[in-house]
Amino acid sequence: MLVDGALRPATVTIAEGRVSGVEAVDHPVAGPVLDVPDAAYVLPGVVDTHVHVNEPGRTHWEGFATATRAAHAGGVTTLVDMPLNSVPPTTTVAGLRAKQEAAAGRLAVDVAFWGGAVPGNLADLEPLHEAGVLGFKCFLSPSGVEEFPPLDPAGFEEALAEVARLDALMVVHAEDPAVLDAAPHPPSRAYADFLLSRPDEAETTAVRRVLDGARATGARVHVLHLSSARAVDLLADARAEGLPVTVETCPHYLCLEADAIPDAAPEFKCCPPIRDRANRERLWEALLAGVVDVVVSDHSPTTAEEKARGGGDLQQAWGGVAGLQVGFTAVAAEAAARGIGVERVAQWMATGTADLVGLPDKGRIAPGADADLVVHDPTATTEVRAADLAHRNPVSAYDGLTLAGRVTHTLVRGSSVVDHARGRMLGRMLGRTA
C-alpha cells in the first residue's frame, strides 16, 4: 500500500466513505474485507485533471455516464472536465449549470469542472470562480470548435491579469497560431506530414508567451499536454527564476512514438502531436527531474465517423486521443519497464494532480481522505481492445497493445461497485456540491 509516498504492508480501514485509519497489515477489522492479490499494490485513486466529457451538446462524442464508467475501469476516481467541447461551453455560470445538470445522477466517479477563458468573457471569470470551477482554460491557437475561440495576445494578458487578481489558475493550450499557419499542411495520409504541420516551434513559441504573461501579471499558469521536449529548458529556467508555472504531459507522449505510427491512422492524431523516440525519452527525463509535474490523459474522444473524416487525410480527421481508461495502466507499464516504481506514477497521476487543482481529500491514502483507491496487479496483463473499452466510441490509439499490469479494483469512497449515483460533483474549496 502506498502511504506517505512509500510502499509498505498495511491495512486501511474505511468509515462513511473516508479513510479512518492506516494500520498494521495484521490489524483486526470488523465487517467486509477486500482481499487483493499478494503481488498487487493499493494506491490512491487516479485524479485525471484533463478530460473532455463533451456533454451536453456533443454527448454522441462522449458523455458523463460513459466517461465516468471508463474512468472507473481504469483506476480514475476523480476527473476534471474541460470547458469544451460541450455546447454550451463552460464560459459562463449558465454554461456551468447546464453541465452540472447534465452530469447529475450519471457519475460513477467524482467530477469537478474547469471554466473557460475566451474572447469577450472577462467579466464571467469571477462569477465562475465563485461558482466553484477549479481554474480556467484558454487556447492560444484555434481549438477546433467555433464556440471556444482562442485568445489573442492582448486578450490573453487581460485574462491572466484577472486570473491573478482572483488567485486562480490559468491552464493553457500552448501552440502558436502564426507558427502553425506558416507550417506546411497539405492534404496527406502520411503521419510524417501531419507532424511537420505541428512543429516543435509552435510549442516553444507559445510557452515563451505563457511565461512572459506569468512574469508580467503574476498569474499562476499551467502548460497543458506538453508534447515537445524542446520546451523543457525554457520551463526549467522559468522554475529557477521563480515563476509560478506547472507542466503536464500525457500517456500517449510517454508511451507511443511517431516512428511506430502508421499512415492514415487517425486514432493517433492529437494536437500537439506524438513526436519521435528521442523526444519521448527527454519527456521522461523531464518528468523524473520534476520539470514536468503531472501526467493526465487529455481524453479527447469523438465519433468514429469524425475520426475517419477525410478518408485517411490526417489534416481533416478530428485530433484527440481517447485514453481515459488506459492511461494509468500504460504509464505504469512503461515506467516499470524503465525501472521506475509505481509510487512515482501515483505521485504524477494522483497526488500531484489533486494538489494541482486543490483537492486535498483526493490523491492520497491518509486518515480523513476520501477512500478512493485503485488496486494494481503488476503481475497481470491488460489486453487493450478498443471495442471493449467503456468510453462511448470504440476508437483508441492503444488498440491491440498488451500492457504489463492490470487494474483489478477501483474503490470510490470505499465501494468498488460501479454506481452512476455514487459520483459527486466537486467545486473549488467547496467540497461536495451534489
PDB file of N, CA and C in Angstrom, residues 108-200:
ATOM      1  N   ALA A 108     -20.138   7.819 -12.124  1.00  0.00           N
ATOM      2  CA  ALA A 108     -19.593   6.665 -11.417  1.00  0.00           C
ATOM      3  C   ALA A 108     -18.368   7.040 -10.597  1.00  0.00           C
ATOM      4  N   VAL A 109     -17.770   8.200 -10.861  1.00  0.00           N
ATOM      5  CA  VAL A 109     -16.644   8.730 -10.090  1.00  0.00           C
ATOM      6  C   VAL A 109     -16.924  10.204  -9.831  1.00  0.00           C
ATOM      7  N   ASP A 110     -16.098  10.828  -9.009  1.00  0.00           N
ATOM      8  CA  ASP A 110     -16.286  12.242  -8.711  1.00  0.00           C
ATOM      9  C   ASP A 110     -15.799  13.111  -9.868  1.00  0.00           C
ATOM     10  N   VAL A 111     -16.446  14.248 -10.053  1.00  0.00           N
ATOM     11  CA  VAL A 111     -16.158  15.135 -11.185  1.00  0.00           C
ATOM     12  C   VAL A 111     -16.126  16.584 -10.703  1.00  0.00           C
ATOM     13  N   ALA A 112     -15.120  17.304 -11.143  1.00  0.00           N
ATOM     14  CA  ALA A 112     -15.042  18.754 -10.964  1.00  0.00           C
ATOM     15  C   ALA A 112     -14.926  19.395 -12.346  1.00  0.00           C
ATOM     16  N   PHE A 113     -14.897  20.721 -12.392  1.00  0.00           N
ATOM     17  CA  PHE A 113     -15.016  21.412 -13.665  1.00  0.00           C
ATOM     18  C   PHE A 113     -14.000  22.546 -13.789  1.00  0.00           C
ATOM     19  N   TRP A 114     -13.438  22.686 -14.987  1.00  0.00           N
ATOM     20  CA  TRP A 114     -12.695  23.878 -15.372  1.00  0.00           C
ATOM     21  C   TRP A 114     -13.663  24.889 -15.964  1.00  0.00           C
ATOM     22  N   GLY A 115     -13.364  26.158 -15.801  1.00  0.00           N
ATOM     23  CA  GLY A 115     -14.016  27.202 -16.568  1.00  0.00           C
ATOM     24  C   GLY A 115     -13.189  27.529 -17.800  1.00  0.00           C
ATOM     25  N   GLY A 116     -13.761  28.317 -18.697  1.00  0.00           N
ATOM     26  CA  GLY A 116     -13.057  28.689 -19.920  1.00  0.00           C
ATOM     27  C   GLY A 116     -12.851  30.183 -20.012  1.00  0.00           C
ATOM     28  N   ALA A 117     -11.702  30.589 -20.567  1.00  0.00           N
ATOM     29  CA  ALA A 117     -11.413  31.992 -20.859  1.00  0.00           C
ATOM     30  C   ALA A 117     -11.364  32.147 -22.366  1.00  0.00           C
ATOM     31  N   VAL A 118     -12.291  32.910 -22.907  1.00  0.00           N
ATOM     32  CA  VAL A 118     -12.408  33.124 -24.347  1.00  0.00           C
ATOM     33  C   VAL A 118     -12.609  34.622 -24.596  1.00  0.00           C
ATOM     34  N   PRO A 119     -12.474  35.071 -25.829  1.00  0.00           N
ATOM     35  CA  PRO A 119     -12.711  36.486 -26.114  1.00  0.00           C
ATOM     36  C   PRO A 119     -14.114  36.912 -25.664  1.00  0.00           C
ATOM     37  N   GLY A 120     -14.176  38.004 -24.924  1.00  0.00           N
ATOM     38  CA  GLY A 120     -15.467  38.565 -24.544  1.00  0.00           C
ATOM     39  C   GLY A 120     -16.038  38.084 -23.224  1.00  0.00           C
ATOM     40  N   ASN A 121     -15.364  37.151 -22.528  1.00  0.00           N
ATOM     41  CA  ASN A 121     -15.984  36.688 -21.270  1.00  0.00           C
ATOM     42  C   ASN A 121     -15.166  37.066 -20.033  1.00  0.00           C
ATOM     43  N   LEU A 122     -14.379  38.131 -20.128  1.00  0.00           N
ATOM     44  CA  LEU A 122     -13.558  38.544 -18.997  1.00  0.00           C
ATOM     45  C   LEU A 122     -14.415  38.749 -17.743  1.00  0.00           C
ATOM     46  N   ALA A 123     -15.593  39.346 -17.910  1.00  0.00           N
ATOM     47  CA  ALA A 123     -16.465  39.616 -16.767  1.00  0.00           C
ATOM     48  C   ALA A 123     -17.083  38.348 -16.196  1.00  0.00           C
ATOM     49  N   ASP A 124     -17.005  37.230 -16.918  1.00  0.00           N
ATOM     50  CA  ASP A 124     -17.575  35.971 -16.435  1.00  0.00           C
ATOM     51  C   ASP A 124     -16.606  35.179 -15.569  1.00  0.00           C
ATOM     52  N   LEU A 125     -15.338  35.563 -15.567  1.00  0.00           N
ATOM     53  CA  LEU A 125     -14.357  34.743 -14.858  1.00  0.00           C
ATOM     54  C   LEU A 125     -14.594  34.765 -13.351  1.00  0.00           C
ATOM     55  N   GLU A 126     -14.830  35.929 -12.776  1.00  0.00           N
ATOM     56  CA  GLU A 126     -15.060  35.978 -11.326  1.00  0.00           C
ATOM     57  C   GLU A 126     -16.309  35.206 -10.915  1.00  0.00           C
ATOM     58  N   PRO A 127     -17.462  35.360 -11.600  1.00  0.00           N
ATOM     59  CA  PRO A 127     -18.622  34.548 -11.221  1.00  0.00           C
ATOM     60  C   PRO A 127     -18.371  33.041 -11.353  1.00  0.00           C
ATOM     61  N   LEU A 128     -17.652  32.636 -12.364  1.00  0.00           N
ATOM     62  CA  LEU A 128     -17.316  31.218 -12.493  1.00  0.00           C
ATOM     63  C   LEU A 128     -16.426  30.759 -11.341  1.00  0.00           C
ATOM     64  N   HIS A 129     -15.457  31.585 -11.000  1.00  0.00           N
ATOM     65  CA  HIS A 129     -14.575  31.280  -9.875  1.00  0.00           C
ATOM     66  C   HIS A 129     -15.392  31.115  -8.592  1.00  0.00           C
ATOM     67  N   GLU A 130     -16.313  32.024  -8.364  1.00  0.00           N
ATOM     68  CA  GLU A 130     -17.144  31.951  -7.169  1.00  0.00           C
ATOM     69  C   GLU A 130     -18.083  30.752  -7.205  1.00  0.00           C
ATOM     70  N   ALA A 131     -18.440  30.298  -8.407  1.00  0.00           N
ATOM     71  CA  ALA A 131     -19.316  29.140  -8.552  1.00  0.00           C
ATOM     72  C   ALA A 131     -18.571  27.822  -8.382  1.00  0.00           C
ATOM     73  N   GLY A 132     -17.235  27.868  -8.254  1.00  0.00           N
ATOM     74  CA  GLY A 132     -16.505  26.664  -7.874  1.00  0.00           C
ATOM     75  C   GLY A 132     -15.658  26.001  -8.925  1.00  0.00           C
ATOM     76  N   VAL A 133     -15.487  26.602 -10.123  1.00  0.00           N
ATOM     77  CA  VAL A 133     -14.580  25.976 -11.083  1.00  0.00           C
ATOM     78  C   VAL A 133     -13.163  25.978 -10.509  1.00  0.00           C
ATOM     79  N   LEU A 134     -12.352  25.015 -10.929  1.00  0.00           N
ATOM     80  CA  LEU A 134     -11.024  24.859 -10.344  1.00  0.00           C
ATOM     81  C   LEU A 134      -9.963  25.734 -10.994  1.00  0.00           C
ATOM     82  N   GLY A 135     -10.340  26.467 -12.021  1.00  0.00           N
ATOM     83  CA  GLY A 135      -9.421  27.331 -12.747  1.00  0.00           C
ATOM     84  C   GLY A 135      -9.986  27.559 -14.128  1.00  0.00           C
ATOM     85  N   PHE A 136      -9.151  28.089 -15.021  1.00  0.00           N
ATOM     86  CA  PHE A 136      -9.625  28.496 -16.338  1.00  0.00           C
ATOM     87  C   PHE A 136      -8.704  27.977 -17.428  1.00  0.00           C
ATOM     88  N   LYS A 137      -9.321  27.508 -18.501  1.00  0.00           N
ATOM     89  CA  LYS A 137      -8.558  27.049 -19.661  1.00  0.00           C
ATOM     90  C   LYS A 137      -8.702  28.047 -20.795  1.00  0.00           C
ATOM     91  N   CYS A 138      -7.583  28.260 -21.498  1.00  0.00           N
ATOM     92  CA  CYS A 138      -7.641  29.048 -22.724  1.00  0.00           C
ATOM     93  C   CYS A 138      -6.775  28.412 -23.786  1.00  0.00           C
ATOM     94  N   PHE A 139      -7.021  28.806 -25.015  1.00  0.00           N
ATOM     95  CA  PHE A 139      -6.222  28.416 -26.176  1.00  0.00           C
ATOM     96  C   PHE A 139      -5.515  29.645 -26.722  1.00  0.00           C
ATOM     97  N   LEU A 140      -4.301  29.445 -27.202  1.00  0.00           N
ATOM     98  CA  LEU A 140      -3.590  30.495 -27.942  1.00  0.00           C
ATOM     99  C   LEU A 140      -3.728  30.313 -29.444  1.00  0.00           C
ATOM    100  N   SER A 141      -4.196  29.139 -29.891  1.00  0.00           N
ATOM    101  CA  SER A 141      -4.445  28.837 -31.293  1.00  0.00           C
ATOM    102  C   SER A 141      -5.845  28.244 -31.387  1.00  0.00           C
ATOM    103  N   PRO A 142      -6.417  28.106 -32.582  1.00  0.00           N
ATOM    104  CA  PRO A 142      -7.793  27.612 -32.690  1.00  0.00           C
ATOM    105  C   PRO A 142      -7.990  26.268 -31.997  1.00  0.00           C
ATOM    106  N   SER A 143      -9.127  26.156 -31.322  1.00  0.00           N
ATOM    107  CA  SER A 143      -9.411  24.961 -30.516  1.00  0.00           C
ATOM    108  C   SER A 143      -9.970  23.812 -31.326  1.00  0.00           C
ATOM    109  N   GLY A 144     -10.499  24.106 -32.506  1.00  0.00           N
ATOM    110  CA  GLY A 144     -11.148  23.071 -33.301  1.00  0.00           C
ATOM    111  C   GLY A 144     -12.666  23.145 -33.248  1.00  0.00           C
ATOM    112  N   VAL A 145     -13.201  23.946 -32.306  1.00  0.00           N
ATOM    113  CA  VAL A 145     -14.652  24.153 -32.241  1.00  0.00           C
ATOM    114  C   VAL A 145     -14.915  25.653 -32.169  1.00  0.00           C
ATOM    115  N   GLU A 146     -15.903  26.100 -32.915  1.00  0.00           N
ATOM    116  CA  GLU A 146     -16.098  27.540 -33.092  1.00  0.00           C
ATOM    117  C   GLU A 146     -16.594  28.227 -31.827  1.00  0.00           C
ATOM    118  N   GLU A 147     -17.243  27.480 -30.927  1.00  0.00           N
ATOM    119  CA  GLU A 147     -17.790  28.122 -29.726  1.00  0.00           C
ATOM    120  C   GLU A 147     -16.730  28.342 -28.648  1.00  0.00           C
ATOM    121  N   PHE A 148     -15.489  27.949 -28.905  1.00  0.00           N
ATOM    122  CA  PHE A 148     -14.422  28.175 -27.924  1.00  0.00           C
ATOM    123  C   PHE A 148     -13.200  28.737 -28.654  1.00  0.00           C
ATOM    124  N   PRO A 149     -13.253  30.025 -29.043  1.00  0.00           N
ATOM    125  CA  PRO A 149     -12.159  30.624 -29.814  1.00  0.00           C
ATOM    126  C   PRO A 149     -10.945  30.932 -28.940  1.00  0.00           C
ATOM    127  N   PRO A 150      -9.787  31.121 -29.583  1.00  0.00           N
ATOM    128  CA  PRO A 150      -8.565  31.418 -28.824  1.00  0.00           C
ATOM    129  C   PRO A 150      -8.484  32.874 -28.413  1.00  0.00           C
ATOM    130  N   LEU A 151      -7.627  33.123 -27.432  1.00  0.00           N
ATOM    131  CA  LEU A 151      -7.320  34.487 -27.018  1.00  0.00           C
ATOM    132  C   LEU A 151      -6.155  35.027 -27.843  1.00  0.00           C
ATOM    133  N   ASP A 152      -6.280  36.272 -28.282  1.00  0.00           N
ATOM    134  CA  ASP A 152      -5.136  36.906 -28.933  1.00  0.00           C
ATOM    135  C   ASP A 152      -4.187  37.409 -27.843  1.00  0.00           C
ATOM    136  N   PRO A 153      -2.997  37.914 -28.198  1.00  0.00           N
ATOM    137  CA  PRO A 153      -2.037  38.309 -27.163  1.00  0.00           C
ATOM    138  C   PRO A 153      -2.588  39.301 -26.143  1.00  0.00           C
ATOM    139  N   ALA A 154      -3.316  40.308 -26.611  1.00  0.00           N
ATOM    140  CA  ALA A 154      -3.862  41.290 -25.666  1.00  0.00           C
ATOM    141  C   ALA A 154      -4.920  40.657 -24.773  1.00  0.00           C
ATOM    142  N   GLY A 155      -5.794  39.842 -25.366  1.00  0.00           N
ATOM    143  CA  GLY A 155      -6.825  39.180 -24.583  1.00  0.00           C
ATOM    144  C   GLY A 155      -6.247  38.196 -23.584  1.00  0.00           C
ATOM    145  N   PHE A 156      -5.160  37.538 -23.962  1.00  0.00           N
ATOM    146  CA  PHE A 156      -4.510  36.594 -23.059  1.00  0.00           C
ATOM    147  C   PHE A 156      -3.960  37.326 -21.840  1.00  0.00           C
ATOM    148  N   GLU A 157      -3.307  38.461 -22.068  1.00  0.00           N
ATOM    149  CA  GLU A 157      -2.733  39.183 -20.936  1.00  0.00           C
ATOM    150  C   GLU A 157      -3.834  39.754 -20.039  1.00  0.00           C
ATOM    151  N   GLU A 158      -4.938  40.227 -20.623  1.00  0.00           N
ATOM    152  CA  GLU A 158      -6.057  40.704 -19.807  1.00  0.00           C
ATOM    153  C   GLU A 158      -6.629  39.577 -18.953  1.00  0.00           C
ATOM    154  N   ALA A 159      -6.799  38.402 -19.566  1.00  0.00           N
ATOM    155  CA  ALA A 159      -7.336  37.273 -18.813  1.00  0.00           C
ATOM    156  C   ALA A 159      -6.377  36.841 -17.713  1.00  0.00           C
ATOM    157  N   LEU A 160      -5.075  36.835 -18.003  1.00  0.00           N
ATOM    158  CA  LEU A 160      -4.096  36.487 -16.982  1.00  0.00           C
ATOM    159  C   LEU A 160      -4.144  37.463 -15.808  1.00  0.00           C
ATOM    160  N   ALA A 161      -4.296  38.734 -16.096  1.00  0.00           N
ATOM    161  CA  ALA A 161      -4.362  39.723 -15.025  1.00  0.00           C
ATOM    162  C   ALA A 161      -5.573  39.470 -14.136  1.00  0.00           C
ATOM    163  N   GLU A 162      -6.699  39.116 -14.744  1.00  0.00           N
ATOM    164  CA  GLU A 162      -7.896  38.816 -13.955  1.00  0.00           C
ATOM    165  C   GLU A 162      -7.713  37.534 -13.151  1.00  0.00           C
ATOM    166  N   VAL A 163      -7.113  36.527 -13.743  1.00  0.00           N
ATOM    167  CA  VAL A 163      -6.844  35.277 -13.037  1.00  0.00           C
ATOM    168  C   VAL A 163      -5.911  35.525 -11.854  1.00  0.00           C
ATOM    169  N   ALA A 164      -4.918  36.376 -12.053  1.00  0.00           N
ATOM    170  CA  ALA A 164      -4.019  36.728 -10.954  1.00  0.00           C
ATOM    171  C   ALA A 164      -4.776  37.437  -9.837  1.00  0.00           C
ATOM    172  N   ARG A 165      -5.670  38.337 -10.200  1.00  0.00           N
ATOM    173  CA  ARG A 165      -6.449  39.053  -9.184  1.00  0.00           C
ATOM    174  C   ARG A 165      -7.292  38.094  -8.355  1.00  0.00           C
ATOM    175  N   LEU A 166      -7.805  37.065  -9.016  1.00  0.00           N
ATOM    176  CA  LEU A 166      -8.646  36.078  -8.338  1.00  0.00           C
ATOM    177  C   LEU A 166      -7.828  35.033  -7.596  1.00  0.00           C
ATOM    178  N   ASP A 167      -6.505  35.054  -7.769  1.00  0.00           N
ATOM    179  CA  ASP A 167      -5.628  33.999  -7.266  1.00  0.00           C
ATOM    180  C   ASP A 167      -6.096  32.637  -7.770  1.00  0.00           C
ATOM    181  N   ALA A 168      -6.438  32.595  -9.037  1.00  0.00           N
ATOM    182  CA  ALA A 168      -6.882  31.375  -9.690  1.00  0.00           C
ATOM    183  C   ALA A 168      -5.732  30.799 -10.509  1.00  0.00           C
ATOM    184  N   LEU A 169      -6.020  29.766 -11.289  1.00  0.00           N
ATOM    185  CA  LEU A 169      -5.031  29.085 -12.124  1.00  0.00           C
ATOM    186  C   LEU A 169      -5.485  29.153 -13.571  1.00  0.00           C
ATOM    187  N   MET A 170      -4.569  29.537 -14.460  1.00  0.00           N
ATOM    188  CA  MET A 170      -4.842  29.522 -15.895  1.00  0.00           C
ATOM    189  C   MET A 170      -4.107  28.340 -16.513  1.00  0.00           C
ATOM    190  N   VAL A 171      -4.848  27.475 -17.189  1.00  0.00           N
ATOM    191  CA  VAL A 171      -4.246  26.330 -17.880  1.00  0.00           C
ATOM    192  C   VAL A 171      -4.338  26.603 -19.374  1.00  0.00           C
ATOM    193  N   VAL A 172      -3.232  26.381 -20.070  1.00  0.00           N
ATOM    194  CA  VAL A 172      -3.091  26.937 -21.409  1.00  0.00           C
ATOM    195  C   VAL A 172      -2.736  25.857 -22.426  1.00  0.00           C
ATOM    196  N   HIS A 173      -3.529  25.806 -23.503  1.00  0.00           N
ATOM    197  CA  HIS A 173      -3.142  25.040 -24.688  1.00  0.00           C
ATOM    198  C   HIS A 173      -2.137  25.908 -25.441  1.00  0.00           C
ATOM    199  N   ALA A 174      -0.874  25.505 -25.345  1.00  0.00           N
ATOM    200  CA  ALA A 174       0.222  26.365 -25.804  1.00  0.00           C
ATOM    201  C   ALA A 174       0.768  25.906 -27.151  1.00  0.00           C
ATOM    202  N   GLU A 175       0.116  26.369 -28.227  1.00  0.00           N
ATOM    203  CA  GLU A 175       0.652  26.280 -29.585  1.00  0.00           C
ATOM    204  C   GLU A 175       0.439  27.646 -30.228  1.00  0.00           C
ATOM    205  N   ASP A 176       1.445  28.120 -30.947  1.00  0.00           N
ATOM    206  CA  ASP A 176       1.403  29.468 -31.511  1.00  0.00           C
ATOM    207  C   ASP A 176       0.709  29.463 -32.873  1.00  0.00           C
ATOM    208  N   PRO A 177      -0.317  30.306 -33.068  1.00  0.00           N
ATOM    209  CA  PRO A 177      -1.063  30.259 -34.331  1.00  0.00           C
ATOM    210  C   PRO A 177      -0.246  30.689 -35.536  1.00  0.00           C
ATOM    211  N   ALA A 178       0.642  31.663 -35.366  1.00  0.00           N
ATOM    212  CA  ALA A 178       1.442  32.116 -36.518  1.00  0.00           C
ATOM    213  C   ALA A 178       2.386  31.018 -36.991  1.00  0.00           C
ATOM    214  N   VAL A 179       2.990  30.303 -36.063  1.00  0.00           N
ATOM    215  CA  VAL A 179       3.874  29.199 -36.447  1.00  0.00           C
ATOM    216  C   VAL A 179       3.072  28.099 -37.133  1.00  0.00           C
ATOM    217  N   LEU A 180       1.898  27.803 -36.602  1.00  0.00           N
ATOM    218  CA  LEU A 180       1.067  26.767 -37.234  1.00  0.00           C
ATOM    219  C   LEU A 180       0.644  27.188 -38.636  1.00  0.00           C
ATOM    220  N   ASP A 181       0.275  28.447 -38.805  1.00  0.00           N
ATOM    221  CA  ASP A 181      -0.149  28.921 -40.125  1.00  0.00           C
ATOM    222  C   ASP A 181       0.987  28.844 -41.138  1.00  0.00           C
ATOM    223  N   ALA A 182       2.214  29.084 -40.682  1.00  0.00           N
ATOM    224  CA  ALA A 182       3.361  29.077 -41.593  1.00  0.00           C
ATOM    225  C   ALA A 182       3.851  27.675 -41.925  1.00  0.00           C
ATOM    226  N   ALA A 183       3.454  26.686 -41.153  1.00  0.00           N
ATOM    227  CA  ALA A 183       3.919  25.317 -41.374  1.00  0.00           C
ATOM    228  C   ALA A 183       3.197  24.702 -42.572  1.00  0.00           C
ATOM    229  N   PRO A 184       3.832  23.762 -43.262  1.00  0.00           N
ATOM    230  CA  PRO A 184       3.151  23.086 -44.384  1.00  0.00           C
ATOM    231  C   PRO A 184       2.039  22.194 -43.860  1.00  0.00           C
ATOM    232  N   HIS A 185       0.888  22.279 -44.482  1.00  0.00           N
ATOM    233  CA  HIS A 185      -0.204  21.404 -44.071  1.00  0.00           C
ATOM    234  C   HIS A 185      -1.040  20.987 -45.279  1.00  0.00           C
ATOM    235  N   PRO A 186      -0.402  20.337 -46.271  1.00  0.00           N
ATOM    236  CA  PRO A 186      -1.160  19.852 -47.424  1.00  0.00           C
ATOM    237  C   PRO A 186      -2.004  18.636 -47.046  1.00  0.00           C
ATOM    238  N   PRO A 187      -3.058  18.351 -47.786  1.00  0.00           N
ATOM    239  CA  PRO A 187      -3.780  17.098 -47.558  1.00  0.00           C
ATOM    240  C   PRO A 187      -2.810  15.922 -47.654  1.00  0.00           C
ATOM    241  N   SER A 188      -2.851  15.050 -46.690  1.00  0.00           N
ATOM    242  CA  SER A 188      -1.902  13.933 -46.689  1.00  0.00           C
ATOM    243  C   SER A 188      -2.368  12.846 -45.731  1.00  0.00           C
ATOM    244  N   ARG A 189      -2.095  11.605 -46.133  1.00  0.00           N
ATOM    245  CA  ARG A 189      -2.355  10.457 -45.260  1.00  0.00           C
ATOM    246  C   ARG A 189      -1.112  10.105 -44.437  1.00  0.00           C
ATOM    247  N   ALA A 190       0.018  10.762 -44.699  1.00  0.00           N
ATOM    248  CA  ALA A 190       1.278  10.409 -44.055  1.00  0.00           C
ATOM    249  C   ALA A 190       1.389  11.059 -42.675  1.00  0.00           C
ATOM    250  N   TYR A 191       1.685  10.252 -41.657  1.00  0.00           N
ATOM    251  CA  TYR A 191       1.844  10.827 -40.317  1.00  0.00           C
ATOM    252  C   TYR A 191       3.020  11.801 -40.288  1.00  0.00           C
ATOM    253  N   ALA A 192       4.065  11.522 -41.059  1.00  0.00           N
ATOM    254  CA  ALA A 192       5.219  12.420 -41.077  1.00  0.00           C
ATOM    255  C   ALA A 192       4.822  13.815 -41.554  1.00  0.00           C
ATOM    256  N   ASP A 193       3.890  13.888 -42.504  1.00  0.00           N
ATOM    257  CA  ASP A 193       3.428  15.198 -42.970  1.00  0.00           C
ATOM    258  C   ASP A 193       2.596  15.907 -41.900  1.00  0.00           C
ATOM    259  N   PHE A 194       1.762  15.146 -41.212  1.00  0.00           N
ATOM    260  CA  PHE A 194       1.000  15.767 -40.127  1.00  0.00           C
ATOM    261  C   PHE A 194       1.944  16.312 -39.056  1.00  0.00           C
ATOM    262  N   LEU A 195       2.983  15.579 -38.742  1.00  0.00           N
ATOM    263  CA  LEU A 195       3.946  16.023 -37.738  1.00  0.00           C
ATOM    264  C   LEU A 195       4.604  17.337 -38.149  1.00  0.00           C
ATOM    265  N   LEU A 196       4.920  17.466 -39.432  1.00  0.00           N
ATOM    266  CA  LEU A 196       5.518  18.718 -39.928  1.00  0.00           C
ATOM    267  C   LEU A 196       4.555  19.896 -39.796  1.00  0.00           C
ATOM    268  N   SER A 197       3.258  19.607 -39.800  1.00  0.00           N
ATOM    269  CA  SER A 197       2.276  20.688 -39.716  1.00  0.00           C
ATOM    270  C   SER A 197       2.094  21.205 -38.288  1.00  0.00           C
ATOM    271  N   ARG A 198       2.641  20.493 -37.282  1.00  0.00           N
ATOM    272  CA  ARG A 198       2.568  20.933 -35.883  1.00  0.00           C
ATOM    273  C   ARG A 198       3.988  20.923 -35.320  1.00  0.00           C
ATOM    274  N   PRO A 199       4.858  21.828 -35.771  1.00  0.00           N
ATOM    275  CA  PRO A 199       6.278  21.753 -35.410  1.00  0.00           C
ATOM    276  C   PRO A 199       6.534  22.087 -33.938  1.00  0.00           C
ATOM    277  N   ASP A 200       7.695  21.658 -33.455  1.00  0.00           N
ATOM    278  CA  ASP A 200       8.122  21.983 -32.088  1.00  0.00           C
ATOM    279  C   ASP A 200       8.059  23.477 -31.822  1.00  0.00           C
TER     280      ASP A 200
END
